[in-house]
Amino acid sequence: MKRIDQRRRSLLGGIGGVAGVAALSPSLLLSACGNDLSADSSTGVVSASEADKDEVDVDFRLRARRDTVPILPGAPSEVWRYEAAMFHGPANTLTPVSESYPGPLIRLRRGQRVRARLENRLPEDTTIHWHGLHVPPDVDGQPRLPIKPGDDMTVTFDVRDRAGLYWYHPHPHGADGGRVGFQSYAGLAGPLVIEDDIESALGLPDGEQELILILQDRSFAGDNELTYLGGMGSMMTRMQGFLGDRVLVNGRPPETRDVGTRAYRLRILNGSNARIYKLAWSDGQPVTVIGTDGGLLAKPRQLPYVTLAPAQRVDVWIDLSQADVGQQLSLVSEQYRGGMMGGMMGRSALPAGARFDLLGLRVTDRARDGRSLPQSLDPELATPPVTAATPIRRFELGMRMMRGFSINGRQFEGAKVADDEIVALGDTEIWEFANDTRMPHPMHVHGLQFAVIGRQTFSGRRGWSGLDAGLVDAGLHDTVLVLPGERVRVALTFNDFKGLYIYHCHNMEHEDNGMMRYYRVRA
């Protein structure tokens, strides 16, 4: 039986109030982030009672707080971030990603029962959304269940999902609009890996041969101060989505890593607000994909590049067993045409479609571990069953001039659900997203994984090109990229839980400005 247990506690010392929120307005620099709380390490171990241990397999805390961390050379930058503490569970449950702002890597196993204690030490409401996980609505971290400043919330859930890379991030939306873009940009995001017996049996690269890469872009001013949506371009940026002036990987500038002549597994999350990455190898070799949002593919696929939209994940295999010591290889984001975002509307110094490096690999060690790419990953991969009688539900992605974007002519109205946004528990449906705007929309559905079953171009691409061959539609997904002039169909089954969930564009500025709706699963 699933439950959510909210526990309220007042925070001693004022960190909120109008002044605190004003100082952290998205139209200004991130500033005035001095923390009234004593600083903890990013992960720690806290004792728990035997009674608590008996209830769950894993028990940890995530605290959202203000901090300063090193990002660029020179002065540290002021951020919002998650720090974690372990109460009970396997020793590898919480692992720091870097010395920068990303939240710790949370590593869970299918079948575990998990308790997460969420603490808000920020000057405004927040939530924690378990992106991609199949959890009850009240555990999903939706805007209708905010955690107030100084308050705590405890959620308990069973890990039902396949092995894969998921993530967690805030999802608040108040009377003045959404704050997903700002809070995520400020640093509130982290990776979550689920393991299971099927994946473990494959012997995929692990330990130092498993690289978690969180791709984000940021802009800085002055003394390494993060900036977001400021100045004359603020309205335009809200319409196109935020593009930073430089790319960060795990909260730091791209770096070169020393590797051996072995196979490596790159588990890549696009944690950017709006940027689409075109992932490729610098020497032109194909990209070998073994997994997507919802875990392993049935078998590996090779593509010339991978198109990775905001919130999407991809699992990549690279075999360096034949490389020479001294050889270097780079993971890059290749050029593409980025429509208006990459043209006159692209105010970033790094516009959509620009080419840049993400990760360097320098072979320094000759070693053999005997790993080879499995030709069958998960032959029993199940996708939602579709027949000629499966109902089709259509969603028109539109634009309201200077008022944001819409879905079927509607914008976010809190937990209000229209008659055509109600689905039946246990049913399988086809959802068709049609994009008649000038910008791409990565559409995310909460609470489940779906299968992409079709794409069709119905009008011009409005200047967007060079991304189609990298779309990975195989496997299971929770986010699908719908390019301008494109109609995409996905198959979804609404299992296990009734109640309210969200669907929205995961360009964070778009969702914050109305391109988000609730849907209801009814028994």
Short mmCIF file of C-alpha atoms in Angstrom, two decimals:
data_model
loop_
_atom_site.label_atom_id
_atom_site.label_comp_id
_atom_site.label_asym_id
_atom_site.label_seq_id
_atom_site.Cartn_x
_atom_site.Cartn_y
_atom_site.Cartn_z
CA MET A 1 0.00 0.00 0.00
CA LYS A 2 1.41 3.35 -1.05
CA ARG A 3 1.28 6.34 1.24
CA ILE A 4 2.43 9.92 1.54
CA ASP A 5 3.17 11.31 4.97
CA GLN A 6 3.59 15.07 5.19
CA ARG A 7 5.34 16.29 8.33
CA ARG A 8 5.45 20.02 9.00
CA ARG A 9 8.21 21.73 10.91
CA SER A 10 9.00 25.41 11.27
CA LEU A 11 12.51 26.47 10.32
CA LEU A 12 14.27 28.50 12.99
CA GLY A 13 15.72 31.61 11.48
CA GLY A 14 14.22 33.57 8.58
CA ILE A 15 15.30 32.52 5.13
CA GLY A 16 12.07 33.33 3.33
CA GLY A 17 9.90 36.37 3.10
CA VAL A 18 9.42 38.89 0.34
CA ALA A 19 13.01 40.10 0.44
CA GLY A 20 14.39 36.61 -0.01
CA VAL A 21 12.14 35.85 -2.96
CA ALA A 22 12.83 39.21 -4.59
CA ALA A 23 16.57 38.66 -4.38
CA LEU A 24 16.14 35.37 -6.22
CA SER A 25 13.73 36.59 -8.87
CA PRO A 26 14.47 35.06 -12.29
CA SER A 27 14.83 38.56 -13.73
CA LEU A 28 17.89 39.18 -11.53
CA LEU A 29 21.18 37.52 -10.76
CA LEU A 30 21.23 34.65 -8.33
CA SER A 31 22.29 36.59 -5.27
CA ALA A 32 21.89 36.95 -1.51
CA CYS A 33 22.21 33.19 -1.10
CA GLY A 34 23.83 33.23 2.33
CA ASN A 35 22.55 30.18 4.19
CA ASP A 36 21.34 30.38 7.76
CA LEU A 37 21.79 26.64 8.16
CA SER A 38 25.00 24.90 9.07
CA ALA A 39 26.63 23.42 5.97
CA ASP A 40 26.57 19.64 5.60
CA SER A 41 28.41 17.51 3.08
CA SER A 42 26.50 16.58 -0.06
CA THR A 43 25.94 13.07 1.27
CA GLY A 44 26.16 11.69 4.78
CA VAL A 45 24.97 8.88 7.00
CA VAL A 46 22.43 9.47 9.77
CA SER A 47 21.30 6.84 12.25
CA ALA A 48 17.75 5.49 12.03
CA SER A 49 15.67 3.51 14.46
CA GLU A 50 15.27 -0.24 14.00
CA ALA A 51 11.54 0.30 13.56
CA ASP A 52 12.17 2.64 10.63
CA LYS A 53 14.57 0.16 9.04
CA ASP A 54 11.98 -2.62 9.16
CA GLU A 55 9.48 -0.60 7.12
CA VAL A 56 11.63 0.12 4.04
CA ASP A 57 14.71 -1.08 2.17
CA VAL A 58 16.06 2.42 1.55
CA ASP A 59 15.61 5.55 3.64
CA PHE A 60 17.29 8.88 2.81
CA ARG A 61 16.85 12.62 3.04
CA LEU A 62 17.08 15.27 0.34
CA ARG A 63 17.38 18.85 1.54
CA ALA A 64 16.90 21.73 -0.91
CA ARG A 65 19.08 24.62 0.25
CA ARG A 66 21.14 27.61 -0.84
CA ASP A 67 24.89 27.25 -1.15
CA THR A 68 28.02 28.44 -2.94
CA VAL A 69 30.02 25.98 -5.04
CA PRO A 70 32.92 26.10 -7.51
CA ILE A 71 31.76 26.02 -11.14
CA LEU A 72 34.23 28.17 -13.09
CA PRO A 73 37.79 29.12 -12.16
CA GLY A 74 37.82 31.94 -9.63
CA ALA A 75 35.06 32.81 -7.22
CA PRO A 76 32.46 30.20 -6.29
CA SER A 77 28.94 30.67 -7.62
CA GLU A 78 25.75 31.00 -5.61
CA VAL A 79 23.32 28.15 -6.30
CA TRP A 80 20.37 26.20 -5.00
CA ARG A 81 21.15 22.52 -4.58
CA TYR A 82 20.16 19.22 -3.00
CA GLU A 83 22.22 17.75 -0.19
CA ALA A 84 21.52 14.22 0.98
CA ALA A 85 21.85 12.05 4.04
CA MET A 86 21.45 8.28 4.29
CA PHE A 87 19.41 6.74 7.10
CA HIS A 88 19.23 3.13 5.95
CA GLY A 89 20.02 1.07 2.85
CA PRO A 90 22.86 -0.20 0.66
CA ALA A 91 26.13 1.72 0.94
CA ASN A 92 26.09 2.75 -2.75
CA THR A 93 22.61 4.35 -2.61
CA LEU A 94 23.95 7.93 -2.53
CA THR A 95 27.06 8.97 -4.46
CA PRO A 96 28.30 12.54 -5.11
CA VAL A 97 28.31 13.42 -8.83
CA SER A 98 30.90 16.19 -8.53
CA GLU A 99 32.07 18.96 -6.21
CA SER A 100 29.64 21.31 -7.93
CA TYR A 101 25.88 21.77 -7.58
CA PRO A 102 24.19 18.60 -9.05
CA GLY A 103 22.33 16.48 -6.55
CA PRO A 104 23.85 13.10 -5.63
CA LEU A 105 23.41 10.03 -7.79
CA ILE A 106 20.63 7.95 -6.21
CA ARG A 107 21.04 4.26 -7.01
CA LEU A 108 18.01 2.03 -6.39
CA ARG A 109 17.02 -1.52 -7.29
CA ARG A 110 13.74 -2.75 -8.73
CA GLY A 111 11.58 -4.19 -5.98
CA GLN A 112 12.92 -2.00 -3.19
CA ARG A 113 10.62 -0.02 -0.95
CA VAL A 114 11.93 3.53 -0.57
CA ARG A 115 11.30 6.34 1.87
CA ALA A 116 12.50 9.81 0.88
CA ARG A 117 12.40 12.64 3.41
CA LEU A 118 12.20 15.94 1.54
CA GLU A 119 13.16 19.19 3.29
CA ASN A 120 12.66 22.68 1.89
CA ARG A 121 15.21 25.19 3.17
CA LEU A 122 14.60 27.65 0.33
CA PRO A 123 12.78 31.00 0.47
CA GLU A 124 9.90 29.74 -1.72
CA ASP A 125 7.74 26.68 -2.38
CA THR A 126 9.30 23.68 -4.06
CA THR A 127 8.59 20.02 -4.83
CA ILE A 128 10.69 17.02 -5.91
CA HIS A 129 9.47 15.21 -9.02
CA TRP A 130 10.77 11.68 -9.64
CA HIS A 131 11.08 12.07 -13.39
CA GLY A 132 10.17 8.91 -15.33
CA LEU A 133 9.18 6.83 -12.29
CA HIS A 134 5.88 4.97 -12.09
CA VAL A 135 4.72 6.19 -8.68
CA PRO A 136 1.35 7.18 -7.13
CA PRO A 137 0.14 10.71 -7.94
CA ASP A 138 0.73 12.04 -4.42
CA VAL A 139 4.38 10.92 -4.58
CA ASP A 140 4.98 12.46 -8.02
CA GLY A 141 6.09 15.90 -6.79
CA GLN A 142 3.39 17.84 -8.61
CA PRO A 143 2.74 21.57 -8.18
CA ARG A 144 -0.57 20.88 -6.36
CA LEU A 145 1.46 19.46 -3.43
CA PRO A 146 4.04 22.17 -2.65
CA ILE A 147 6.52 21.94 0.20
CA LYS A 148 6.48 25.34 1.90
CA PRO A 149 9.67 27.06 3.07
CA GLY A 150 10.85 25.41 6.28
CA ASP A 151 8.52 22.43 5.83
CA ASP A 152 9.24 18.74 5.30
CA MET A 153 7.45 16.01 3.38
CA THR A 154 8.06 12.27 3.55
CA VAL A 155 7.07 10.02 0.63
CA THR A 156 7.21 6.24 0.42
CA PHE A 157 7.05 4.22 -2.79
CA ASP A 158 7.97 0.90 -4.39
CA VAL A 159 10.52 0.82 -7.20
CA ARG A 160 8.52 -0.66 -10.08
CA ASP A 161 10.48 0.60 -13.08
CA ARG A 162 12.97 -1.18 -15.32
CA ALA A 163 16.68 -0.61 -14.92
CA GLY A 164 17.60 2.75 -16.43
CA LEU A 165 18.67 6.34 -15.87
CA TYR A 166 15.97 8.56 -14.40
CA TRP A 167 16.30 11.87 -12.54
CA TYR A 168 14.75 14.18 -9.97
CA HIS A 169 14.07 17.91 -10.08
CA PRO A 170 11.61 20.54 -8.73
CA HIS A 171 8.14 21.09 -10.18
CA PRO A 172 6.55 24.12 -8.43
CA HIS A 173 3.94 26.34 -10.05
CA GLY A 174 2.23 29.08 -8.07
CA ALA A 175 -0.20 31.92 -8.63
CA ASP A 176 2.51 33.94 -10.41
CA GLY A 177 3.48 31.16 -12.79
CA GLY A 178 5.91 28.27 -12.95
CA ARG A 179 9.27 28.08 -11.20
CA VAL A 180 10.54 24.83 -12.72
CA GLY A 181 12.90 26.64 -15.04
CA PHE A 182 14.38 28.92 -12.42
CA GLN A 183 14.77 26.35 -9.64
CA SER A 184 16.27 23.73 -11.96
CA TYR A 185 18.58 26.35 -13.46
CA ALA A 186 19.66 27.40 -9.98
CA GLY A 187 20.96 23.86 -9.47
CA LEU A 188 18.12 21.64 -8.20
CA ALA A 189 18.51 18.43 -10.22
CA GLY A 190 20.19 15.07 -9.85
CA PRO A 191 20.41 11.64 -11.52
CA LEU A 192 18.68 8.45 -10.35
CA VAL A 193 19.71 4.98 -11.54
CA ILE A 194 17.55 1.89 -11.16
CA GLU A 195 19.13 -1.57 -11.45
CA ASP A 196 17.49 -4.96 -11.96
CA ASP A 197 18.41 -8.61 -12.51
CA ILE A 198 18.00 -8.47 -16.31
CA GLU A 199 20.55 -5.68 -16.66
CA SER A 200 22.92 -7.13 -14.06
CA ALA A 201 23.11 -10.41 -15.97
CA LEU A 202 24.50 -8.60 -19.04
CA GLY A 203 27.74 -7.58 -17.33
CA LEU A 204 27.65 -4.04 -18.75
CA PRO A 205 30.51 -1.65 -17.88
CA ASP A 206 30.31 -0.46 -14.28
CA GLY A 207 32.45 1.24 -11.66
CA GLU A 208 34.98 3.54 -13.33
CA GLN A 209 33.71 2.35 -16.72
CA GLU A 210 30.23 3.80 -16.09
CA LEU A 211 30.15 7.57 -16.71
CA ILE A 212 27.14 9.62 -15.59
CA LEU A 213 26.96 12.83 -17.63
CA ILE A 214 24.47 15.63 -16.85
CA LEU A 215 24.43 18.14 -19.73
CA GLN A 216 23.33 21.70 -18.91
CA ASP A 217 23.98 25.21 -20.16
CA ARG A 218 24.39 28.33 -18.05
CA SER A 219 25.22 32.04 -18.36
CA PHE A 220 27.47 33.95 -15.98
CA ALA A 221 28.19 37.60 -15.24
CA GLY A 222 30.49 39.55 -12.98
CA ASP A 223 32.22 37.38 -10.40
CA ASN A 224 30.89 34.01 -11.72
CA GLU A 225 27.29 34.92 -10.89
CA LEU A 226 24.63 32.83 -12.58
CA THR A 227 22.16 34.89 -14.64
CA TYR A 228 18.72 33.88 -15.89
CA LEU A 229 16.02 35.67 -17.92
CA GLY A 230 17.36 39.17 -17.31
CA GLY A 231 17.37 42.28 -19.46
CA MET A 232 15.61 43.21 -22.67
CA GLY A 233 15.58 39.67 -23.99
CA SER A 234 13.58 38.23 -21.11
CA MET A 235 10.25 38.02 -22.96
CA MET A 236 11.88 36.53 -26.04
CA THR A 237 13.76 34.00 -23.92
CA ARG A 238 10.52 32.91 -22.25
CA MET A 239 9.10 32.20 -25.69
CA GLN A 240 12.07 30.35 -27.16
CA GLY A 241 13.48 28.75 -24.01
CA PHE A 242 16.66 29.64 -22.16
CA LEU A 243 20.00 29.01 -23.88
CA GLY A 244 23.13 29.58 -21.81
CA ASP A 245 26.43 31.01 -23.02
CA ARG A 246 28.42 27.92 -22.03
CA VAL A 247 27.83 24.22 -21.54
CA LEU A 248 28.50 22.43 -18.26
CA VAL A 249 28.88 18.69 -17.66
CA ASN A 250 28.08 17.58 -14.11
CA GLY A 251 28.14 21.22 -13.06
CA ARG A 252 31.63 21.99 -14.39
CA PRO A 253 33.16 22.98 -17.75
CA PRO A 254 33.74 20.01 -20.09
CA GLU A 255 36.88 18.04 -19.27
CA THR A 256 39.10 15.29 -20.64
CA ARG A 257 39.20 11.99 -18.77
CA ASP A 258 41.95 9.38 -18.83
CA VAL A 259 40.61 5.98 -19.90
CA GLY A 260 41.91 2.53 -20.72
CA THR A 261 41.51 0.23 -23.70
CA ARG A 262 38.16 -1.05 -22.42
CA ALA A 263 34.46 -0.66 -23.05
CA TYR A 264 32.66 2.25 -21.37
CA ARG A 265 29.03 3.03 -20.69
CA LEU A 266 28.01 6.69 -20.96
CA ARG A 267 24.69 7.42 -19.26
CA ILE A 268 23.69 10.87 -20.49
CA LEU A 269 20.95 13.17 -19.17
CA ASN A 270 19.89 16.35 -20.93
CA GLY A 271 19.25 18.53 -17.88
CA SER A 272 19.15 21.79 -19.85
CA ASN A 273 16.14 24.07 -19.76
CA ALA A 274 15.67 24.20 -23.52
CA ARG A 275 18.81 23.16 -25.44
CA ILE A 276 18.72 20.16 -27.80
CA TYR A 277 22.00 18.26 -28.16
CA LYS A 278 23.19 16.44 -31.28
CA LEU A 279 25.55 13.89 -29.75
CA ALA A 280 28.30 12.48 -31.96
CA TRP A 281 31.85 11.17 -31.81
CA SER A 282 34.54 13.50 -33.09
CA ASP A 283 36.06 10.82 -35.36
CA GLY A 284 32.72 10.19 -37.11
CA GLN A 285 32.17 6.66 -35.84
CA PRO A 286 28.52 5.68 -35.21
CA VAL A 287 26.97 6.16 -31.79
CA THR A 288 25.96 2.82 -30.27
CA VAL A 289 22.77 3.23 -28.23
CA ILE A 290 21.78 0.57 -25.70
CA GLY A 291 19.09 2.42 -23.72
CA THR A 292 16.72 5.38 -23.56
CA ASP A 293 14.47 7.05 -20.96
CA GLY A 294 12.80 3.83 -19.86
CA GLY A 295 15.82 1.53 -19.84
CA LEU A 296 17.53 -0.91 -22.17
CA LEU A 297 16.52 -1.40 -25.78
CA ALA A 298 15.71 -4.88 -27.05
CA LYS A 299 19.02 -4.77 -28.95
CA PRO A 300 21.73 -2.16 -29.63
CA ARG A 301 21.23 0.41 -32.36
CA GLN A 302 23.84 2.40 -34.26
CA LEU A 303 23.12 5.94 -35.41
CA PRO A 304 25.28 8.66 -37.00
CA TYR A 305 24.38 10.87 -34.02
CA VAL A 306 21.80 11.03 -31.22
CA THR A 307 19.26 13.84 -30.87
CA LEU A 308 18.72 14.44 -27.15
CA ALA A 309 15.95 16.84 -26.14
CA PRO A 310 15.51 18.39 -22.67
CA ALA A 311 14.71 15.74 -19.99
CA GLN A 312 15.62 12.82 -22.26
CA ARG A 313 18.29 10.25 -21.40
CA VAL A 314 20.40 7.97 -23.54
CA ASP A 315 22.69 5.05 -22.73
CA VAL A 316 25.73 4.83 -25.02
CA TRP A 317 28.33 2.07 -25.41
CA ILE A 318 31.84 2.95 -26.59
CA ASP A 319 34.48 0.25 -27.14
CA LEU A 320 38.08 1.47 -26.86
CA SER A 321 39.66 -1.99 -26.79
CA GLN A 322 41.32 -1.40 -30.18
CA ALA A 323 42.50 2.13 -29.41
CA ASP A 324 46.17 3.03 -29.10
CA VAL A 325 47.65 4.53 -25.97
CA GLY A 326 47.81 8.29 -26.56
CA GLN A 327 44.73 8.32 -28.79
CA GLN A 328 42.06 10.93 -28.03
CA LEU A 329 38.35 10.97 -28.80
CA SER A 330 35.69 13.56 -28.01
CA LEU A 331 31.96 13.45 -27.47
CA VAL A 332 30.59 16.56 -29.18
CA SER A 333 27.33 18.24 -29.96
CA GLU A 334 27.34 18.69 -33.72
CA GLN A 335 25.89 21.53 -35.75
CA TYR A 336 22.28 21.64 -36.88
CA ARG A 337 19.87 24.32 -38.03
CA GLY A 338 18.05 25.64 -35.00
CA GLY A 339 15.24 27.62 -36.60
CA MET A 340 14.47 31.01 -35.12
CA MET A 341 16.14 29.99 -31.86
CA GLY A 342 19.42 29.75 -33.72
CA GLY A 343 18.82 32.87 -35.81
CA MET A 344 17.78 36.37 -34.98
CA MET A 345 15.94 35.23 -31.84
CA GLY A 346 19.00 33.35 -30.57
CA ARG A 347 20.52 35.89 -28.16
CA SER A 348 22.83 33.35 -26.52
CA ALA A 349 26.54 33.40 -27.32
CA LEU A 350 26.00 29.65 -27.88
CA PRO A 351 22.86 29.52 -30.04
CA ALA A 352 20.82 26.44 -30.84
CA GLY A 353 22.69 24.29 -33.34
CA ALA A 354 26.20 25.47 -32.42
CA ARG A 355 28.99 22.89 -32.27
CA PHE A 356 30.90 22.32 -29.02
CA ASP A 357 32.79 19.65 -27.09
CA LEU A 358 31.21 17.80 -24.18
CA LEU A 359 33.74 15.19 -23.05
CA GLY A 360 37.28 14.24 -24.01
CA LEU A 361 38.57 10.66 -23.66
CA ARG A 362 42.34 10.22 -23.60
CA VAL A 363 43.64 6.64 -23.72
CA THR A 364 46.44 6.32 -21.16
CA ASP A 365 46.22 2.69 -20.06
CA ARG A 366 46.32 -0.62 -21.92
CA ALA A 367 43.97 -3.06 -20.23
CA ARG A 368 41.62 -5.90 -21.15
CA ASP A 369 38.43 -6.79 -19.33
CA GLY A 370 36.86 -9.15 -21.86
CA ARG A 371 33.59 -7.23 -22.17
CA SER A 372 31.84 -7.25 -25.52
CA LEU A 373 28.64 -5.58 -26.64
CA PRO A 374 25.65 -7.90 -26.02
CA GLN A 375 23.69 -8.34 -29.24
CA SER A 376 20.52 -8.96 -27.23
CA LEU A 377 19.79 -6.61 -24.34
CA ASP A 378 16.19 -7.28 -23.34
CA PRO A 379 14.39 -9.43 -25.93
CA GLU A 380 11.27 -9.51 -23.74
CA LEU A 381 10.93 -5.71 -23.68
CA ALA A 382 7.19 -5.07 -23.48
CA THR A 383 5.50 -2.01 -24.98
CA PRO A 384 1.85 -0.97 -24.65
CA PRO A 385 -0.40 -3.21 -26.79
CA VAL A 386 -1.91 -1.39 -29.77
CA THR A 387 -4.68 -2.64 -32.07
CA ALA A 388 -6.84 -1.09 -34.76
CA ALA A 389 -9.41 -0.40 -32.04
CA THR A 390 -7.04 1.52 -29.73
CA PRO A 391 -8.54 4.99 -29.21
CA ILE A 392 -6.57 8.03 -30.38
CA ARG A 393 -6.47 11.21 -28.31
CA ARG A 394 -5.17 14.31 -30.12
CA PHE A 395 -3.25 17.23 -28.68
CA GLU A 396 -2.63 20.38 -30.73
CA LEU A 397 0.49 22.22 -29.59
CA GLY A 398 -0.11 25.91 -30.18
CA MET A 399 1.12 29.37 -29.37
CA ARG A 400 -0.56 32.41 -27.86
CA MET A 401 1.18 35.54 -29.05
CA MET A 402 3.17 37.03 -26.16
CA ARG A 403 1.24 34.79 -23.75
CA GLY A 404 3.16 31.54 -24.07
CA PHE A 405 2.14 28.20 -25.50
CA SER A 406 -0.95 26.03 -25.22
CA ILE A 407 -2.21 22.45 -25.54
CA ASN A 408 -5.53 22.13 -27.38
CA GLY A 409 -5.96 25.87 -26.92
CA ARG A 410 -5.66 25.62 -23.13
CA GLN A 411 -2.97 26.69 -20.71
CA PHE A 412 -2.20 25.56 -17.18
CA GLU A 413 -5.18 26.02 -14.84
CA GLY A 414 -3.94 24.34 -11.67
CA ALA A 415 -5.50 20.94 -11.05
CA LYS A 416 -8.43 21.65 -13.38
CA VAL A 417 -9.05 18.78 -15.83
CA ALA A 418 -11.17 19.04 -18.98
CA ASP A 419 -13.55 16.26 -20.02
CA ASP A 420 -11.16 15.17 -22.77
CA GLU A 421 -8.28 14.85 -20.27
CA ILE A 422 -9.81 11.93 -18.35
CA VAL A 423 -8.55 8.40 -19.04
CA ALA A 424 -9.59 5.00 -17.66
CA LEU A 425 -7.40 2.95 -15.33
CA GLY A 426 -6.00 -0.05 -17.18
CA ASP A 427 -6.72 1.32 -20.67
CA THR A 428 -4.21 1.71 -23.48
CA GLU A 429 -4.51 4.79 -25.68
CA ILE A 430 -2.65 6.47 -28.52
CA TRP A 431 -1.80 10.11 -27.88
CA GLU A 432 -1.01 12.21 -30.93
CA PHE A 433 0.95 15.43 -30.47
CA ALA A 434 0.78 17.84 -33.45
CA ASN A 435 3.20 20.77 -33.40
CA ASP A 436 2.03 23.75 -35.44
CA THR A 437 4.45 26.20 -33.83
CA ARG A 438 7.90 27.41 -34.85
CA MET A 439 9.69 25.66 -31.99
CA PRO A 440 10.30 22.06 -30.91
CA HIS A 441 8.38 20.71 -27.94
CA PRO A 442 9.73 17.76 -25.89
CA MET A 443 6.46 16.39 -24.52
CA HIS A 444 6.63 14.64 -21.14
CA VAL A 445 3.89 12.53 -19.54
CA HIS A 446 4.12 11.93 -15.80
CA GLY A 447 3.64 8.58 -14.10
CA LEU A 448 4.47 6.13 -16.89
CA GLN A 449 6.66 5.10 -19.81
CA PHE A 450 5.29 5.04 -23.37
CA ALA A 451 6.28 3.75 -26.80
CA VAL A 452 6.75 6.04 -29.81
CA ILE A 453 4.77 4.39 -32.62
CA GLY A 454 4.82 6.93 -35.44
CA ARG A 455 6.04 10.25 -36.84
CA GLN A 456 4.67 12.26 -39.75
CA THR A 457 5.60 15.67 -41.14
CA PHE A 458 2.50 17.68 -42.05
CA SER A 459 4.06 21.09 -42.78
CA GLY A 460 7.40 22.86 -43.08
CA ARG A 461 10.03 22.58 -40.35
CA ARG A 462 10.36 26.39 -39.89
CA GLY A 463 14.13 26.32 -40.22
CA TRP A 464 14.80 23.23 -38.08
CA SER A 465 16.87 20.56 -39.79
CA GLY A 466 19.72 18.12 -39.18
CA LEU A 467 18.16 16.27 -36.24
CA ASP A 468 15.89 13.60 -37.72
CA ALA A 469 18.47 10.83 -38.21
CA GLY A 470 19.36 10.94 -34.51
CA LEU A 471 15.86 10.47 -33.09
CA VAL A 472 15.83 7.28 -31.02
CA ASP A 473 12.20 6.15 -31.00
CA ALA A 474 12.89 2.52 -30.07
CA GLY A 475 12.36 1.34 -26.51
CA LEU A 476 10.38 3.10 -23.79
CA HIS A 477 10.22 6.83 -23.13
CA ASP A 478 8.67 9.41 -20.86
CA THR A 479 9.63 12.37 -23.09
CA VAL A 480 9.32 12.62 -26.88
CA LEU A 481 10.59 15.41 -29.12
CA VAL A 482 7.97 16.86 -31.46
CA LEU A 483 9.65 19.04 -34.08
CA PRO A 484 7.88 21.96 -35.81
CA GLY A 485 5.44 20.74 -38.44
CA GLU A 486 5.51 17.21 -37.02
CA ARG A 487 2.83 14.85 -35.73
CA VAL A 488 4.04 12.16 -33.28
CA ARG A 489 2.04 9.26 -31.86
CA VAL A 490 2.80 7.44 -28.63
CA ALA A 491 1.11 4.45 -26.99
CA LEU A 492 0.44 4.60 -23.24
CA THR A 493 -1.14 2.24 -20.71
CA PHE A 494 -2.52 3.71 -17.48
CA ASN A 495 -1.72 1.05 -14.92
CA ASP A 496 -1.91 0.69 -11.13
CA PHE A 497 -2.72 4.20 -9.92
CA LYS A 498 -5.75 6.43 -10.26
CA GLY A 499 -5.68 10.16 -9.69
CA LEU A 500 -4.10 13.29 -11.14
CA TYR A 501 -0.93 13.42 -13.23
CA ILE A 502 0.64 16.08 -15.46
CA TYR A 503 1.62 16.23 -19.12
CA HIS A 504 3.60 19.15 -20.50
CA CYS A 505 6.37 20.46 -22.71
CA HIS A 506 9.74 19.97 -21.03
CA ASN A 507 11.20 23.12 -22.48
CA MET A 508 11.08 24.54 -18.96
CA GLU A 509 10.26 28.08 -20.00
CA HIS A 510 7.35 26.75 -22.07
CA GLU A 511 5.88 24.73 -19.21
CA ASP A 512 6.37 27.63 -16.80
CA ASN A 513 4.42 29.83 -19.20
CA GLY A 514 1.35 27.66 -19.57
CA MET A 515 2.23 24.62 -21.74
CA MET A 516 1.23 22.15 -19.04
CA ARG A 517 -2.00 20.41 -18.08
CA TYR A 518 -3.29 17.83 -15.63
CA TYR A 519 -4.94 14.59 -16.73
CA ARG A 520 -6.97 12.28 -14.52
CA VAL A 521 -6.83 8.49 -14.35
CA ARG A 522 -10.27 7.28 -13.29
CA ALA A 523 -11.13 3.77 -12.10
#
